[in-house]
Amino acid sequence: MLLFISLFTIVISCVLLVFNWKINKNALFLSCFFIILSIYGMAHYFTVYYKDPFWLAVFYNHFTPLMLLLGPLLLFYVRGTLTDTDKLSRSDLLHFIPGFVHFVGIVPYLFMPFQYKLKIAAAIINDIDVIPDLDLNIFFSTIFSFSFRPVLLLLYIFYCIYLLWKFMPLVSQNKLIPGRQSFIAYRWLIVLITSLTIIVLNFMIVTYNSLSLKPSVGLQNTYFIHNVSALAYCIMTFSLLLFPNILYGIPKRVLAESVEKEVKDNIKKSVKSQKKAQNDTDPFEDLSEKIAKYLEQEKPFLNPDFSISDIYIHFKVPKNHISYCVNTIMGTRFSKMKSELRVRHAIELLQSGLSNSLTIEAIGQRSGFRTRSHFYAAFKEETGISPTEYITNQHSVLN
């Protein structure tokens, strides 16, 4: 089951990365975090359960530097979500030092012949108790490496918990942050950190027993621990599928300084009834209205290359803000909204009588569709009939 969950998580993480990193770059940190965690799960599977020298030789020790990046990636994601930013400072590079040092330490092992690694893998399969004696890092012993990785990750988890505690009142009281979205994102961060804490603590228990006694003894009777870890692992992974809104983060509406001052003054002067009205109003509604007005007046969707980035560039706001407005407030997907606008424009052209002088393909192109097939498919999806049938029905009505 561990192998299946790990492979499934890698697939989900890659999909998340491809479709979301341009909109919210914090998805890059989250995707890399899950991919590395899954690689570690696969390495554990091939070490403990699957007795195959080849796969064990592939996964054993090669990816250990990546495990030291789990903490920094978690921190960058949690901090970026809470502050609605994906920027890293120069000081953030310090977080990569442990992973870099560990990588340098295993460089000699990386360049060893694969046959030598197969012998090591075979020795582990024959007797797992040899692992503590395999010093394959020129800087650290195996015992130190196994102990340091979970302890370091746990320290990052504690710091992320501190950030959640620190930012909770700031997020809940900020009138420029949508309340429902902040609740969803905060709940997700709590689920993520809680699940990860369970996994790390369980791993530390197994590691302590393995190193204080010996691996064969430490891994005995760990069925319950592994099941609890697997459950926590599943919760993290499937939360991405069940609650896609978590990927929008916690967007904070950015206003001009004068407008923001006016909003804050109004909040201070408001009575209880006014406060309730403000709490019920999403701070991104005005941006959503501006987007709708921009689409109606400027008609950027008539450009075949029109994308969500064009809206982001026009309004000069973060992409995840635009995605939040479209998906949550406007209640649709960007691709569907774009298709609906283009079909609506095509209908206006057909009603104006242009079908008498232009081909259907030309009308589709004037409406933003690249090809005739895309135009037909979108038109039928929105109206239930093809453009040709629409023209026929129109002529029937006129006659």
PDB file of N, CA, C and O in Angstrom, residues 10 35-44 46 54-70 99 102-103 106 109-110 117 149:
ATOM      1  N   ILE A  10       2.884  11.203  -6.083  1.00  0.00           N
ATOM      2  CA  ILE A  10       3.780  11.819  -7.058  1.00  0.00           C
ATOM      3  C   ILE A  10       3.000  12.289  -8.278  1.00  0.00           C
ATOM      4  O   ILE A  10       3.217  13.400  -8.790  1.00  0.00           O
ATOM      5  N   ILE A  35       6.449  15.371  -3.475  1.00  0.00           N
ATOM      6  CA  ILE A  35       7.257  14.472  -4.308  1.00  0.00           C
ATOM      7  C   ILE A  35       8.406  13.882  -3.510  1.00  0.00           C
ATOM      8  O   ILE A  35       8.674  12.678  -3.552  1.00  0.00           O
ATOM      9  N   ILE A  36       9.098  14.740  -2.750  1.00  0.00           N
ATOM     10  CA  ILE A  36      10.219  14.258  -1.937  1.00  0.00           C
ATOM     11  C   ILE A  36       9.727  13.308  -0.850  1.00  0.00           C
ATOM     12  O   ILE A  36      10.342  12.263  -0.587  1.00  0.00           O
ATOM     13  N   LEU A  37       8.614  13.653  -0.221  1.00  0.00           N
ATOM     14  CA  LEU A  37       8.054  12.779   0.810  1.00  0.00           C
ATOM     15  C   LEU A  37       7.685  11.419   0.218  1.00  0.00           C
ATOM     16  O   LEU A  37       7.898  10.371   0.858  1.00  0.00           O
ATOM     17  N   SER A  38       7.174  11.419  -1.000  1.00  0.00           N
ATOM     18  CA  SER A  38       6.806  10.174  -1.658  1.00  0.00           C
ATOM     19  C   SER A  38       8.037   9.348  -2.021  1.00  0.00           C
ATOM     20  O   SER A  38       8.023   8.115  -1.925  1.00  0.00           O
ATOM     21  N   ILE A  39       9.093  10.022  -2.457  1.00  0.00           N
ATOM     22  CA  ILE A  39      10.344   9.315  -2.760  1.00  0.00           C
ATOM     23  C   ILE A  39      10.877   8.639  -1.501  1.00  0.00           C
ATOM     24  O   ILE A  39      11.362   7.498  -1.543  1.00  0.00           O
ATOM     25  N   TYR A  40      10.773   9.353  -0.392  1.00  0.00           N
ATOM     26  CA  TYR A  40      11.218   8.763   0.877  1.00  0.00           C
ATOM     27  C   TYR A  40      10.365   7.552   1.237  1.00  0.00           C
ATOM     28  O   TYR A  40      10.873   6.540   1.735  1.00  0.00           O
ATOM     29  N   GLY A  41       9.053   7.649   0.981  1.00  0.00           N
ATOM     30  CA  GLY A  41       8.177   6.508   1.238  1.00  0.00           C
ATOM     31  C   GLY A  41       8.541   5.311   0.388  1.00  0.00           C
ATOM     32  O   GLY A  41       8.533   4.163   0.861  1.00  0.00           O
ATOM     33  N   MET A  42       8.888   5.564  -0.877  1.00  0.00           N
ATOM     34  CA  MET A  42       9.292   4.478  -1.762  1.00  0.00           C
ATOM     35  C   MET A  42      10.613   3.863  -1.308  1.00  0.00           C
ATOM     36  O   MET A  42      10.784   2.633  -1.340  1.00  0.00           O
ATOM     37  N   ALA A  43      11.553   4.703  -0.871  1.00  0.00           N
ATOM     38  CA  ALA A  43      12.829   4.188  -0.376  1.00  0.00           C
ATOM     39  C   ALA A  43      12.615   3.306   0.852  1.00  0.00           C
ATOM     40  O   ALA A  43      13.252   2.254   1.002  1.00  0.00           O
ATOM     41  N   HIS A  44      11.716   3.730   1.727  1.00  0.00           N
ATOM     42  CA  HIS A  44      11.398   2.926   2.916  1.00  0.00           C
ATOM     43  C   HIS A  44      10.762   1.596   2.520  1.00  0.00           C
ATOM     44  O   HIS A  44      11.079   0.548   3.098  1.00  0.00           O
ATOM     45  N   PHE A  46      11.162  -0.109  -0.329  1.00  0.00           N
ATOM     46  CA  PHE A  46      12.138  -1.026  -0.924  1.00  0.00           C
ATOM     47  C   PHE A  46      13.173  -1.511   0.093  1.00  0.00           C
ATOM     48  O   PHE A  46      13.770  -2.563  -0.091  1.00  0.00           O
ATOM     49  N   PHE A  54      17.986  -4.629  -7.041  1.00  0.00           N
ATOM     50  CA  PHE A  54      18.071  -3.552  -8.035  1.00  0.00           C
ATOM     51  C   PHE A  54      17.380  -2.287  -7.533  1.00  0.00           C
ATOM     52  O   PHE A  54      17.970  -1.205  -7.516  1.00  0.00           O
ATOM     53  N   TRP A  55      16.101  -2.403  -7.142  1.00  0.00           N
ATOM     54  CA  TRP A  55      15.357  -1.223  -6.713  1.00  0.00           C
ATOM     55  C   TRP A  55      15.897  -0.659  -5.401  1.00  0.00           C
ATOM     56  O   TRP A  55      15.901   0.568  -5.208  1.00  0.00           O
ATOM     57  N   LEU A  56      16.370  -1.502  -4.539  1.00  0.00           N
ATOM     58  CA  LEU A  56      16.962  -1.016  -3.303  1.00  0.00           C
ATOM     59  C   LEU A  56      18.246  -0.248  -3.599  1.00  0.00           C
ATOM     60  O   LEU A  56      18.509   0.800  -2.992  1.00  0.00           O
ATOM     61  N   ALA A  57      19.034  -0.748  -4.568  1.00  0.00           N
ATOM     62  CA  ALA A  57      20.266  -0.047  -4.951  1.00  0.00           C
ATOM     63  C   ALA A  57      19.954   1.305  -5.580  1.00  0.00           C
ATOM     64  O   ALA A  57      20.721   2.261  -5.437  1.00  0.00           O
ATOM     65  N   VAL A  58      18.815   1.411  -6.277  1.00  0.00           N
ATOM     66  CA  VAL A  58      18.420   2.678  -6.899  1.00  0.00           C
ATOM     67  C   VAL A  58      18.014   3.712  -5.850  1.00  0.00           C
ATOM     68  O   VAL A  58      18.398   4.888  -5.919  1.00  0.00           O
ATOM     69  N   PHE A  59      17.258   3.267  -4.853  1.00  0.00           N
ATOM     70  CA  PHE A  59      16.688   4.215  -3.897  1.00  0.00           C
ATOM     71  C   PHE A  59      17.526   4.411  -2.639  1.00  0.00           C
ATOM     72  O   PHE A  59      17.411   5.459  -1.994  1.00  0.00           O
ATOM     73  N   TYR A  60      18.362   3.455  -2.281  1.00  0.00           N
ATOM     74  CA  TYR A  60      19.071   3.573  -1.016  1.00  0.00           C
ATOM     75  C   TYR A  60      20.162   4.640  -1.083  1.00  0.00           C
ATOM     76  O   TYR A  60      21.058   4.594  -1.945  1.00  0.00           O
ATOM     77  N   ASN A  61      20.080   5.615  -0.203  1.00  0.00           N
ATOM     78  CA  ASN A  61      21.092   6.659   0.025  1.00  0.00           C
ATOM     79  C   ASN A  61      21.157   7.741  -1.054  1.00  0.00           C
ATOM     80  O   ASN A  61      21.647   8.839  -0.797  1.00  0.00           O
ATOM     81  N   HIS A  62      20.679   7.477  -2.266  1.00  0.00           N
ATOM     82  CA  HIS A  62      20.805   8.470  -3.330  1.00  0.00           C
ATOM     83  C   HIS A  62      19.992   9.737  -3.055  1.00  0.00           C
ATOM     84  O   HIS A  62      20.418  10.839  -3.425  1.00  0.00           O
ATOM     85  N   PHE A  63      18.832   9.585  -2.467  1.00  0.00           N
ATOM     86  CA  PHE A  63      17.912  10.720  -2.323  1.00  0.00           C
ATOM     87  C   PHE A  63      17.920  11.319  -0.912  1.00  0.00           C
ATOM     88  O   PHE A  63      17.090  12.186  -0.621  1.00  0.00           O
ATOM     89  N   THR A  64      18.832  10.872  -0.064  1.00  0.00           N
ATOM     90  CA  THR A  64      18.837  11.363   1.324  1.00  0.00           C
ATOM     91  C   THR A  64      19.020  12.879   1.445  1.00  0.00           C
ATOM     92  O   THR A  64      18.426  13.484   2.360  1.00  0.00           O
ATOM     93  N   PRO A  65      19.814  13.562   0.583  1.00  0.00           N
ATOM     94  CA  PRO A  65      19.890  15.026   0.718  1.00  0.00           C
ATOM     95  C   PRO A  65      18.541  15.708   0.535  1.00  0.00           C
ATOM     96  O   PRO A  65      18.281  16.755   1.143  1.00  0.00           O
ATOM     97  N   LEU A  66      17.686  15.112  -0.300  1.00  0.00           N
ATOM     98  CA  LEU A  66      16.376  15.713  -0.536  1.00  0.00           C
ATOM     99  C   LEU A  66      15.514  15.711   0.723  1.00  0.00           C
ATOM    100  O   LEU A  66      14.675  16.601   0.905  1.00  0.00           O
ATOM    101  N   MET A  67      15.746  14.722   1.588  1.00  0.00           N
ATOM    102  CA  MET A  67      14.936  14.647   2.810  1.00  0.00           C
ATOM    103  C   MET A  67      15.161  15.863   3.706  1.00  0.00           C
ATOM    104  O   MET A  67      14.274  16.248   4.462  1.00  0.00           O
ATOM    105  N   LEU A  68      16.332  16.460   3.598  1.00  0.00           N
ATOM    106  CA  LEU A  68      16.632  17.640   4.403  1.00  0.00           C
ATOM    107  C   LEU A  68      16.017  18.909   3.817  1.00  0.00           C
ATOM    108  O   LEU A  68      16.140  19.991   4.396  1.00  0.00           O
ATOM    109  N   LEU A  69      15.359  18.774   2.664  1.00  0.00           N
ATOM    110  CA  LEU A  69      14.660  19.911   2.065  1.00  0.00           C
ATOM    111  C   LEU A  69      13.184  19.937   2.431  1.00  0.00           C
ATOM    112  O   LEU A  69      12.486  20.907   2.136  1.00  0.00           O
ATOM    113  N   LEU A  70      12.707  18.868   3.065  1.00  0.00           N
ATOM    114  CA  LEU A  70      11.293  18.820   3.432  1.00  0.00           C
ATOM    115  C   LEU A  70      10.911  19.965   4.362  1.00  0.00           C
ATOM    116  O   LEU A  70       9.873  20.619   4.178  1.00  0.00           O
ATOM    117  N   GLY A  99      21.045  20.284   3.473  1.00  0.00           N
ATOM    118  CA  GLY A  99      20.887  19.402   2.332  1.00  0.00           C
ATOM    119  C   GLY A  99      22.095  19.420   1.419  1.00  0.00           C
ATOM    120  O   GLY A  99      22.520  18.375   0.903  1.00  0.00           O
ATOM    121  N   HIS A 102      24.979  17.543   3.092  1.00  0.00           N
ATOM    122  CA  HIS A 102      24.727  16.102   3.014  1.00  0.00           C
ATOM    123  C   HIS A 102      24.991  15.582   1.600  1.00  0.00           C
ATOM    124  O   HIS A 102      25.529  14.479   1.418  1.00  0.00           O
ATOM    125  N   PHE A 103      24.624  16.381   0.610  1.00  0.00           N
ATOM    126  CA  PHE A 103      24.861  15.986  -0.781  1.00  0.00           C
ATOM    127  C   PHE A 103      26.353  15.854  -1.067  1.00  0.00           C
ATOM    128  O   PHE A 103      26.795  14.872  -1.685  1.00  0.00           O
ATOM    129  N   ILE A 106      27.814  12.607   0.219  1.00  0.00           N
ATOM    130  CA  ILE A 106      27.567  11.323  -0.455  1.00  0.00           C
ATOM    131  C   ILE A 106      28.039  11.323  -1.905  1.00  0.00           C
ATOM    132  O   ILE A 106      27.780  10.353  -2.632  1.00  0.00           O
ATOM    133  N   TYR A 109      29.873   8.246  -2.938  1.00  0.00           N
ATOM    134  CA  TYR A 109      28.977   7.102  -3.108  1.00  0.00           C
ATOM    135  C   TYR A 109      28.208   7.197  -4.421  1.00  0.00           C
ATOM    136  O   TYR A 109      27.977   6.179  -5.098  1.00  0.00           O
ATOM    137  N   LEU A 110      27.829   8.403  -4.811  1.00  0.00           N
ATOM    138  CA  LEU A 110      27.064   8.574  -6.036  1.00  0.00           C
ATOM    139  C   LEU A 110      27.833   8.086  -7.259  1.00  0.00           C
ATOM    140  O   LEU A 110      27.237   7.592  -8.225  1.00  0.00           O
ATOM    141  N   LYS A 117      26.877  -0.939  -5.461  1.00  0.00           N
ATOM    142  CA  LYS A 117      25.622  -0.594  -4.780  1.00  0.00           C
ATOM    143  C   LYS A 117      24.693  -1.804  -4.709  1.00  0.00           C
ATOM    144  O   LYS A 117      23.938  -1.963  -3.743  1.00  0.00           O
ATOM    145  N   ARG A 149      17.613  13.755  10.399  1.00  0.00           N
ATOM    146  CA  ARG A 149      16.578  14.110   9.421  1.00  0.00           C
ATOM    147  C   ARG A 149      15.209  14.320  10.064  1.00  0.00           C
ATOM    148  O   ARG A 149      14.584  15.369   9.850  1.00  0.00           O
TER     149      ARG A 149
END
